[in-house]
Structure formats: C-alpha cells, structure tokens
PDB file of C-alpha atoms in Angstrom:
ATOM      1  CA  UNK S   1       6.680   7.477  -7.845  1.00  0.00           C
ATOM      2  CA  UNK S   2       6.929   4.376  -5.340  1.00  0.00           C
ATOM      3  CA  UNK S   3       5.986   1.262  -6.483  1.00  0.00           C
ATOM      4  CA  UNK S   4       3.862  -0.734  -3.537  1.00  0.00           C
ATOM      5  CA  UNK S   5       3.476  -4.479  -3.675  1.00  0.00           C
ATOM      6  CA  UNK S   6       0.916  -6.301  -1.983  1.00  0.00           C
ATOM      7  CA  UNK S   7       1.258  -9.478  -0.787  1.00  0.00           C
ATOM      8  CA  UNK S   8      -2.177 -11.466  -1.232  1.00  0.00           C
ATOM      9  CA  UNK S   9      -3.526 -14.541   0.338  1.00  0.00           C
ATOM     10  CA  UNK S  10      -3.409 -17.806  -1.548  1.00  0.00           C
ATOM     11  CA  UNK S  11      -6.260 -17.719  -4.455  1.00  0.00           C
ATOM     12  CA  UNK S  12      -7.618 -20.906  -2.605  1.00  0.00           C
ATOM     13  CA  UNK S  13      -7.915 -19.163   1.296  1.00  0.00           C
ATOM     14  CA  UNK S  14      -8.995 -15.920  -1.093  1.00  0.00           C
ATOM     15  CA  UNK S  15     -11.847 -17.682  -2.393  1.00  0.00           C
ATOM     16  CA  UNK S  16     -13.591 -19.499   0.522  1.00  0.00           C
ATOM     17  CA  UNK S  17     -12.870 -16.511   2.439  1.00  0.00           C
ATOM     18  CA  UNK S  18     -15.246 -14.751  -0.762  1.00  0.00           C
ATOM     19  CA  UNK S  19     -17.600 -17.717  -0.905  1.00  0.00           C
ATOM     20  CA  UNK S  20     -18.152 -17.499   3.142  1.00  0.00           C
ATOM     21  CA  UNK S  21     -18.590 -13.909   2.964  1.00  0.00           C
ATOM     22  CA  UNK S  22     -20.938 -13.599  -0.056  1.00  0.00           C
ATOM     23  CA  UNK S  23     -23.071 -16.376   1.207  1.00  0.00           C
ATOM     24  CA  UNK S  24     -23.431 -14.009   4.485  1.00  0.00           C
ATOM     25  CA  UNK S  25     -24.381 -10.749   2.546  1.00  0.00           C
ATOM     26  CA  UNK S  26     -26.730 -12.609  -0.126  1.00  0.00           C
ATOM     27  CA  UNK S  27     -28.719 -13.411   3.476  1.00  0.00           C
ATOM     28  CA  UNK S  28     -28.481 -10.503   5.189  1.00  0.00           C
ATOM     29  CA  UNK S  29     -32.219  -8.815   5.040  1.00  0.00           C
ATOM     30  CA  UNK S  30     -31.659  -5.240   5.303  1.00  0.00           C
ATOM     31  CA  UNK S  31     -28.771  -5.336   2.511  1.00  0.00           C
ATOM     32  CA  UNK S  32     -31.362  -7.177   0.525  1.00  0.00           C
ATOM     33  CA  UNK S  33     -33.280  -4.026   0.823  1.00  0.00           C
ATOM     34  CA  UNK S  34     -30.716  -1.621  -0.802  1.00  0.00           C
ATOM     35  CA  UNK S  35     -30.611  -0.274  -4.677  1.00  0.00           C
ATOM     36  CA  UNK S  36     -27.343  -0.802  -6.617  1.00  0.00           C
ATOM     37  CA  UNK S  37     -24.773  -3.406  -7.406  1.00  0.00           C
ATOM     38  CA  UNK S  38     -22.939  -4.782  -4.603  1.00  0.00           C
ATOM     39  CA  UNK S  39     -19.447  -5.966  -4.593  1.00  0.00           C
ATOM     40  CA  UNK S  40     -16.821  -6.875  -2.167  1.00  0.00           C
ATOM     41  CA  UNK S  41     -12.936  -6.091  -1.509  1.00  0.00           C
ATOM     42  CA  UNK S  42     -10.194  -8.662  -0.169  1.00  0.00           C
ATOM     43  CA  UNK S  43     -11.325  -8.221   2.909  1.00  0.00           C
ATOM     44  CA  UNK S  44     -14.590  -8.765   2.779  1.00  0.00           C
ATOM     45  CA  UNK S  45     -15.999  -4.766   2.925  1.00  0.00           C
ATOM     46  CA  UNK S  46     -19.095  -4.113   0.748  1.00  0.00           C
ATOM     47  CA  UNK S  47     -18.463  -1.786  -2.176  1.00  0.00           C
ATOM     48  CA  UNK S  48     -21.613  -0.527  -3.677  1.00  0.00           C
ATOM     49  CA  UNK S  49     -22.269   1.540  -6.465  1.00  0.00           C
ATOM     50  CA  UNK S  50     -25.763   3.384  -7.881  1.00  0.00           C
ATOM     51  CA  UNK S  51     -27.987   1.963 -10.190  1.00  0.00           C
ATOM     52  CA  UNK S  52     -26.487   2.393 -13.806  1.00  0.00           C
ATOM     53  CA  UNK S  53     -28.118   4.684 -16.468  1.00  0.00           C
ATOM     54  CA  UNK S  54     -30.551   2.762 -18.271  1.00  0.00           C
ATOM     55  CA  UNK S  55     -28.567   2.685 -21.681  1.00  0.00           C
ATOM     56  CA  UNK S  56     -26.561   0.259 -19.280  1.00  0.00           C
ATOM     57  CA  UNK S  57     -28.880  -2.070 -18.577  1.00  0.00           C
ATOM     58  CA  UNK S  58     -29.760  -2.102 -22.185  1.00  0.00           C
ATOM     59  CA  UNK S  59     -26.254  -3.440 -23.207  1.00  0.00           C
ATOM     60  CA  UNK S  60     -26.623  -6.039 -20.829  1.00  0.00           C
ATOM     61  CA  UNK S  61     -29.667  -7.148 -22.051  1.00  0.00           C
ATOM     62  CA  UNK S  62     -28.402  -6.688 -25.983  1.00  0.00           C
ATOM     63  CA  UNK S  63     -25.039  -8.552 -25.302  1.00  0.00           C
ATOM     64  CA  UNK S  64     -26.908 -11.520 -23.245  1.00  0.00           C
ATOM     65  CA  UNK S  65     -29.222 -11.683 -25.986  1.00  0.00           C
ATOM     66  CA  UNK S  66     -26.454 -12.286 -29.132  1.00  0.00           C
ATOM     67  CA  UNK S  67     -24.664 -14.215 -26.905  1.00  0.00           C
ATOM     68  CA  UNK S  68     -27.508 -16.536 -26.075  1.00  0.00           C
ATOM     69  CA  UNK S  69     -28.292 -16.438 -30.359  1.00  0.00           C
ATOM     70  CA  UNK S  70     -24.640 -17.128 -31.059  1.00  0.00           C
ATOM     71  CA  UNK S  71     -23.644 -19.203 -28.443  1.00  0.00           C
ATOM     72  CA  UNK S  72     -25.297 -23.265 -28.761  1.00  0.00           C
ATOM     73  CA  UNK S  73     -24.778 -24.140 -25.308  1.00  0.00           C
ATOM     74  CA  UNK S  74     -23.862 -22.647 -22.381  1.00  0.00           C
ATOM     75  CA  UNK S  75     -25.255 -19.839 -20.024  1.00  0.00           C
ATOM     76  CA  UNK S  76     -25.885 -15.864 -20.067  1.00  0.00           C
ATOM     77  CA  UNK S  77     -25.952 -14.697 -16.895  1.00  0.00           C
ATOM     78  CA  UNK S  78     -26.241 -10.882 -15.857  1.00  0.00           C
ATOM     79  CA  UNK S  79     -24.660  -9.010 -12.472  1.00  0.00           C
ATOM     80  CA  UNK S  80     -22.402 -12.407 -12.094  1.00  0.00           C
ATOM     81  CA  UNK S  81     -20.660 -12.913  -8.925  1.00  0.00           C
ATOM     82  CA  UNK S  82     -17.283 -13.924  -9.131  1.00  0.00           C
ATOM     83  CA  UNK S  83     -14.227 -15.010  -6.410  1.00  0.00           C
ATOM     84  CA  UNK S  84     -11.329 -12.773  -7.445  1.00  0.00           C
ATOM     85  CA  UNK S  85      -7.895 -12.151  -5.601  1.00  0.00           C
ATOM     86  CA  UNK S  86      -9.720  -8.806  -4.832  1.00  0.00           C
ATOM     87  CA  UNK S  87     -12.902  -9.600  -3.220  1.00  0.00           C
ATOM     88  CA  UNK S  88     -16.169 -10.514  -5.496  1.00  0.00           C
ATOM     89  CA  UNK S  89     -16.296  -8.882  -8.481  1.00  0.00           C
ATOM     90  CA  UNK S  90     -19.970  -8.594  -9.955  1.00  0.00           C
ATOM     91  CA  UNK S  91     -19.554  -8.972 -14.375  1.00  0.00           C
ATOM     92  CA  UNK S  92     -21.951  -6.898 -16.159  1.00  0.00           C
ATOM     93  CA  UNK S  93     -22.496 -10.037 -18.302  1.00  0.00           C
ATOM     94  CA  UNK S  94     -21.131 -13.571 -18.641  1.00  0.00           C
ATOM     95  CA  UNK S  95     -21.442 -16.464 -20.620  1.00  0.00           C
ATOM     96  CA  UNK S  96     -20.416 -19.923 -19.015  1.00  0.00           C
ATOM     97  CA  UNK S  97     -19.877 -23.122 -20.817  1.00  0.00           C
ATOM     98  CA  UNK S  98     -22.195 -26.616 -19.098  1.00  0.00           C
ATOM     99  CA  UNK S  99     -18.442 -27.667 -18.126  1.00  0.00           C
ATOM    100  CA  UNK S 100     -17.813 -24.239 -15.870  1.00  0.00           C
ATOM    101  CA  UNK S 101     -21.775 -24.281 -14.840  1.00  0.00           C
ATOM    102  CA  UNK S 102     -21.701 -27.952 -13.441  1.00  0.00           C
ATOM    103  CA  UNK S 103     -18.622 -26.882 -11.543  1.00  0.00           C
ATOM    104  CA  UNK S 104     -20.606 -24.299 -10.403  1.00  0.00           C
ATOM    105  CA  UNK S 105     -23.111 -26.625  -8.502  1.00  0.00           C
ATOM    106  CA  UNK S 106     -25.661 -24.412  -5.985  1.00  0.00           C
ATOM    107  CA  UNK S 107     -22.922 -22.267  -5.514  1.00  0.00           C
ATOM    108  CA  UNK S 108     -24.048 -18.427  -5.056  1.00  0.00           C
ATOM    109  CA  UNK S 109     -21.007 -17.013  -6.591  1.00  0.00           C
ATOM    110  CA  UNK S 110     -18.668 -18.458  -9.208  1.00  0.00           C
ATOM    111  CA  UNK S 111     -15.128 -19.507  -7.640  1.00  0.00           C
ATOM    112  CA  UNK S 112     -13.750 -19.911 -11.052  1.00  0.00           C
ATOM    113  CA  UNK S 113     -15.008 -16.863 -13.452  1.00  0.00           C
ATOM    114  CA  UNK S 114     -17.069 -18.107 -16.415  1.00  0.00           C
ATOM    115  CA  UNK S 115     -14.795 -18.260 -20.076  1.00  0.00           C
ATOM    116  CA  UNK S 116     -16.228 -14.518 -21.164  1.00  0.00           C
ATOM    117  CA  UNK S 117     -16.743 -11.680 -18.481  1.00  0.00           C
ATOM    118  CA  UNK S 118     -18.261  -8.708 -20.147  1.00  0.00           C
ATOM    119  CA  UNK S 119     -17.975  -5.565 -18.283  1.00  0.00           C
ATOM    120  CA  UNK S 120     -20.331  -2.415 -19.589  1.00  0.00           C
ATOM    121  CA  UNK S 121     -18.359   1.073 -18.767  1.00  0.00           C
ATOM    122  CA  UNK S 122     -20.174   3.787 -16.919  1.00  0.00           C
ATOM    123  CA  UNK S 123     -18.816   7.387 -17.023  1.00  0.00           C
ATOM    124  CA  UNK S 124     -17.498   6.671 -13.738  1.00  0.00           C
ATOM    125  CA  UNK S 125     -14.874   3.774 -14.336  1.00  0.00           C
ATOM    126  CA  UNK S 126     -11.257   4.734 -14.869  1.00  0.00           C
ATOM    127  CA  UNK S 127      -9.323   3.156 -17.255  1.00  0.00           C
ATOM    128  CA  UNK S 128      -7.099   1.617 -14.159  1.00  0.00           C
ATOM    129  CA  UNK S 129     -10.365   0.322 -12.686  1.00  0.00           C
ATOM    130  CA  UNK S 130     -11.425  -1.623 -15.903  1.00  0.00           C
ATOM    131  CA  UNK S 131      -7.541  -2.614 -16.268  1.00  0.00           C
ATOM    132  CA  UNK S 132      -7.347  -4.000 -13.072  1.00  0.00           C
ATOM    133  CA  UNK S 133     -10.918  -5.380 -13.090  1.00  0.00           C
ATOM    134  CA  UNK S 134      -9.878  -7.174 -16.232  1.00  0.00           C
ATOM    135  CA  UNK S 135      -6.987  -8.644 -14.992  1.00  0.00           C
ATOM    136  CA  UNK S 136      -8.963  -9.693 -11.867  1.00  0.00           C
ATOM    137  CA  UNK S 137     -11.458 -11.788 -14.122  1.00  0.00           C
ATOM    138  CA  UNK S 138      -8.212 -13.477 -16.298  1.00  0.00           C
ATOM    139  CA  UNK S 139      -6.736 -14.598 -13.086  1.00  0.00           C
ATOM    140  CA  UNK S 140      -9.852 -16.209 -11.734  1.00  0.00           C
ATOM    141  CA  UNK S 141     -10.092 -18.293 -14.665  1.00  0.00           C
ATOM    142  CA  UNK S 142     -11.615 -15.907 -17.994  1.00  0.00           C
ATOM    143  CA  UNK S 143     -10.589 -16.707 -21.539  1.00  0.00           C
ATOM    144  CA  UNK S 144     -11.805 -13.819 -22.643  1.00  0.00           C
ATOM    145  CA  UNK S 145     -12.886 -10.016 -21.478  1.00  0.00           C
ATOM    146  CA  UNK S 146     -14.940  -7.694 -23.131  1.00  0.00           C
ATOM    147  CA  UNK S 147     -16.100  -4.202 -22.662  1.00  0.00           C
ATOM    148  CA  UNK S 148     -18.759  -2.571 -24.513  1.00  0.00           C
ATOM    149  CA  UNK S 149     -18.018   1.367 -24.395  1.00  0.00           C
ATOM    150  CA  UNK S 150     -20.753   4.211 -23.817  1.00  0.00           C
ATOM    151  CA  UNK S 151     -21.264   4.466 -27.175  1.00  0.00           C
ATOM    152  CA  UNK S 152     -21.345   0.303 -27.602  1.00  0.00           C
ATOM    153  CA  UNK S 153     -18.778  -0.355 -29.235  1.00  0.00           C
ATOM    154  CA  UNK S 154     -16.976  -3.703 -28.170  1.00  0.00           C
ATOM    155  CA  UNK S 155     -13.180  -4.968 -27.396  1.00  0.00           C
ATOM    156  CA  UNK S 156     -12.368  -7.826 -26.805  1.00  0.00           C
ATOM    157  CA  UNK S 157      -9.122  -9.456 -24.579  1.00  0.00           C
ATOM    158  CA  UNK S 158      -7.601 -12.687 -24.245  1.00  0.00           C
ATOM    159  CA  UNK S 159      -4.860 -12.978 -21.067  1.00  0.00           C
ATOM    160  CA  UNK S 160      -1.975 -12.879 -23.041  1.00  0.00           C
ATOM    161  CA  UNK S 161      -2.842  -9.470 -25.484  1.00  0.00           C
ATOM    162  CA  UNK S 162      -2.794  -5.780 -24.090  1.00  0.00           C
ATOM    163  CA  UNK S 163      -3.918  -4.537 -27.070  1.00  0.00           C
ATOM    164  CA  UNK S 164      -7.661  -5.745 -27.959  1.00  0.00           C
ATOM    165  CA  UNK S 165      -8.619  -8.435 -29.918  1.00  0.00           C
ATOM    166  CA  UNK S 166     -10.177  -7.808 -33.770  1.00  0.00           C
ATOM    167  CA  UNK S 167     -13.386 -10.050 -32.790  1.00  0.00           C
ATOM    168  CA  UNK S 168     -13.743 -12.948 -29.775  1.00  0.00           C
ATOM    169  CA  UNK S 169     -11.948 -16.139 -30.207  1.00  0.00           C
ATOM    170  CA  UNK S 170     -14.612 -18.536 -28.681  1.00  0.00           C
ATOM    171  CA  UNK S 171     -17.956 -16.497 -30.050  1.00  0.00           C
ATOM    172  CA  UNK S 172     -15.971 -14.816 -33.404  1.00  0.00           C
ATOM    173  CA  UNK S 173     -19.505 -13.763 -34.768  1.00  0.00           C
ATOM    174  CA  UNK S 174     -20.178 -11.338 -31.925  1.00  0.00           C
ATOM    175  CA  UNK S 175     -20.610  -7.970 -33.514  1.00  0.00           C
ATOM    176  CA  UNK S 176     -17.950  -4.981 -33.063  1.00  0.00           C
ATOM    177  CA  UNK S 177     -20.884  -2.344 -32.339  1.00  0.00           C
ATOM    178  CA  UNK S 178     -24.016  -2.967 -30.252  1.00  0.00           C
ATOM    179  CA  UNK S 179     -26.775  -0.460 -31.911  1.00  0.00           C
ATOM    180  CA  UNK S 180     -29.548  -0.124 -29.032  1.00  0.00           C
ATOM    181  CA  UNK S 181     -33.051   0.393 -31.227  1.00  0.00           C
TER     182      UNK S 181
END
C-alpha cells in the first residue's frame, strides 16, 4: 500500500483560518435551520452528520452529569467546538478547567481543546475515524480522551498510551461503565 503524507498548514494559520470560518457558519441563518451536528474539514467544508440515536444523547447527558459531580471546578460542556489541524471537530462532551475557560474568552469555538474530550461512538464511526479524531483532540491541546462505547462502557487515553488507560488521571473516580436507568 502507498503511504501519502500531507503537508498541513501551521497549527497557528490552521486555527484562525477555523476560528474565521466557524464564526461565519455559527451566523449563517439557513445553516442555523438544519438538524444534526456540524463540523468542518481543513479547508473549511461543512461535514454534517444526522441526529444521533437517543441512547447517545443520553451518554452525553450521564457523562456531563458525573463529571460535573466529580469534578470541583471547571466546565461540562456538550457538542464542543474545537480548532484542530483538521478543521473543527465538535466533542461529544468536554470538561474544561477556569484556566482553559478564561483563555477561552467570548470565543465561539475553543482554539486550544479543553483537558478531557469525550467522544460517544455511533454505529457509524470506524475505528480509524475515532483514532484519528483522538489524535486530533491530543494535538490541539487534550490531556485526556475518552470514549464511551454503545454499550457505555468507557476508555480512557492520555497522548503518550495506545493502549487505554485503567481509569482517568485528572477525574480517577469516573466510573468504567455508564448504566443509562
């Protein structure tokens, strides 16, 4: 198989290139209008995907609402926009410390990814998509990744480990299975 390299803009020309952009689709009207998540590529074309099953929103919501129990300070955010090498990249759920949130400012997207990006798989995501998705979030700044699987339960990624994690380093009391009631 050929290998194919891709040589990508500097992360600082990527991300006000993904700042301008966002700020134009996040006023656009008639996108305002349309169901689904919405995320971008490098170059600034909208990807969008259907509205998840609902078991999906219900991980969200269970995962934002341990983290927001376990967590003392910081925020839980939901659908989180964040500058990557590869466009903006929307995390399922996030948790960002005061220190990443006042760097933050009025900003509409994050330029630097909050400390835990929590991605909730769908049937639909390949394992190369989460991969590279996860890799995406380390280089824009993560500590950690998680992803909760259909059947919820959790893994959880630093930069450095390919293999996951056996609980989070900066929330370690976050639960290995999410049980939706």
């Amino acid at each position: 198989m050929a290998m194919l390299t891709l040589e990508l803009p500097p992360r600082k020309a990527q991300t006000t290139f993904n700042l301008r952009r966002w700020a134009g689709l996040l006023a656009d009207r008639e996108l305002a209008r349309v169901e689904g998540r919405i995320e971008t590529d490098r170059h600034g074309h909208i990807i969008m995907s259907p509205p998840p099953a609902p078991s999906h929103g219900s991980f969200q919501l269970e995962i934002g609402y341990l983290l927001k129990n376990l967590m003392a300070s910081g925020r839980v955010l939901t659908e989180c926009p964040i500058s990557t090498a590869d466009g903006v990249k929307a995390a399922d759920v996030a948790w960002a410390s005061p220190e990443r949130m006042r760097e933050l400012g009025r900003q509409a997207c994050f330029p630097t990814a909050p400390e835990i990006c929590v991605e909730v798989l769908s049937p639909s995501n390949s394992e190369a998509e989460i991969d590279e998705k996860r890799a995406l979030y380390f280089d824009s700044g993560a500590r950690e990744v998680w992803l909760c699987a259909e059947d919820g339960s959790m893994s959880f990624f630093t930069p450095r480990e390919t293999r996951p994690l056996r609980a989070s380093k900066i929330c370690p009391r976050f639960p290995k299975q999410i049980e939706l009631s």
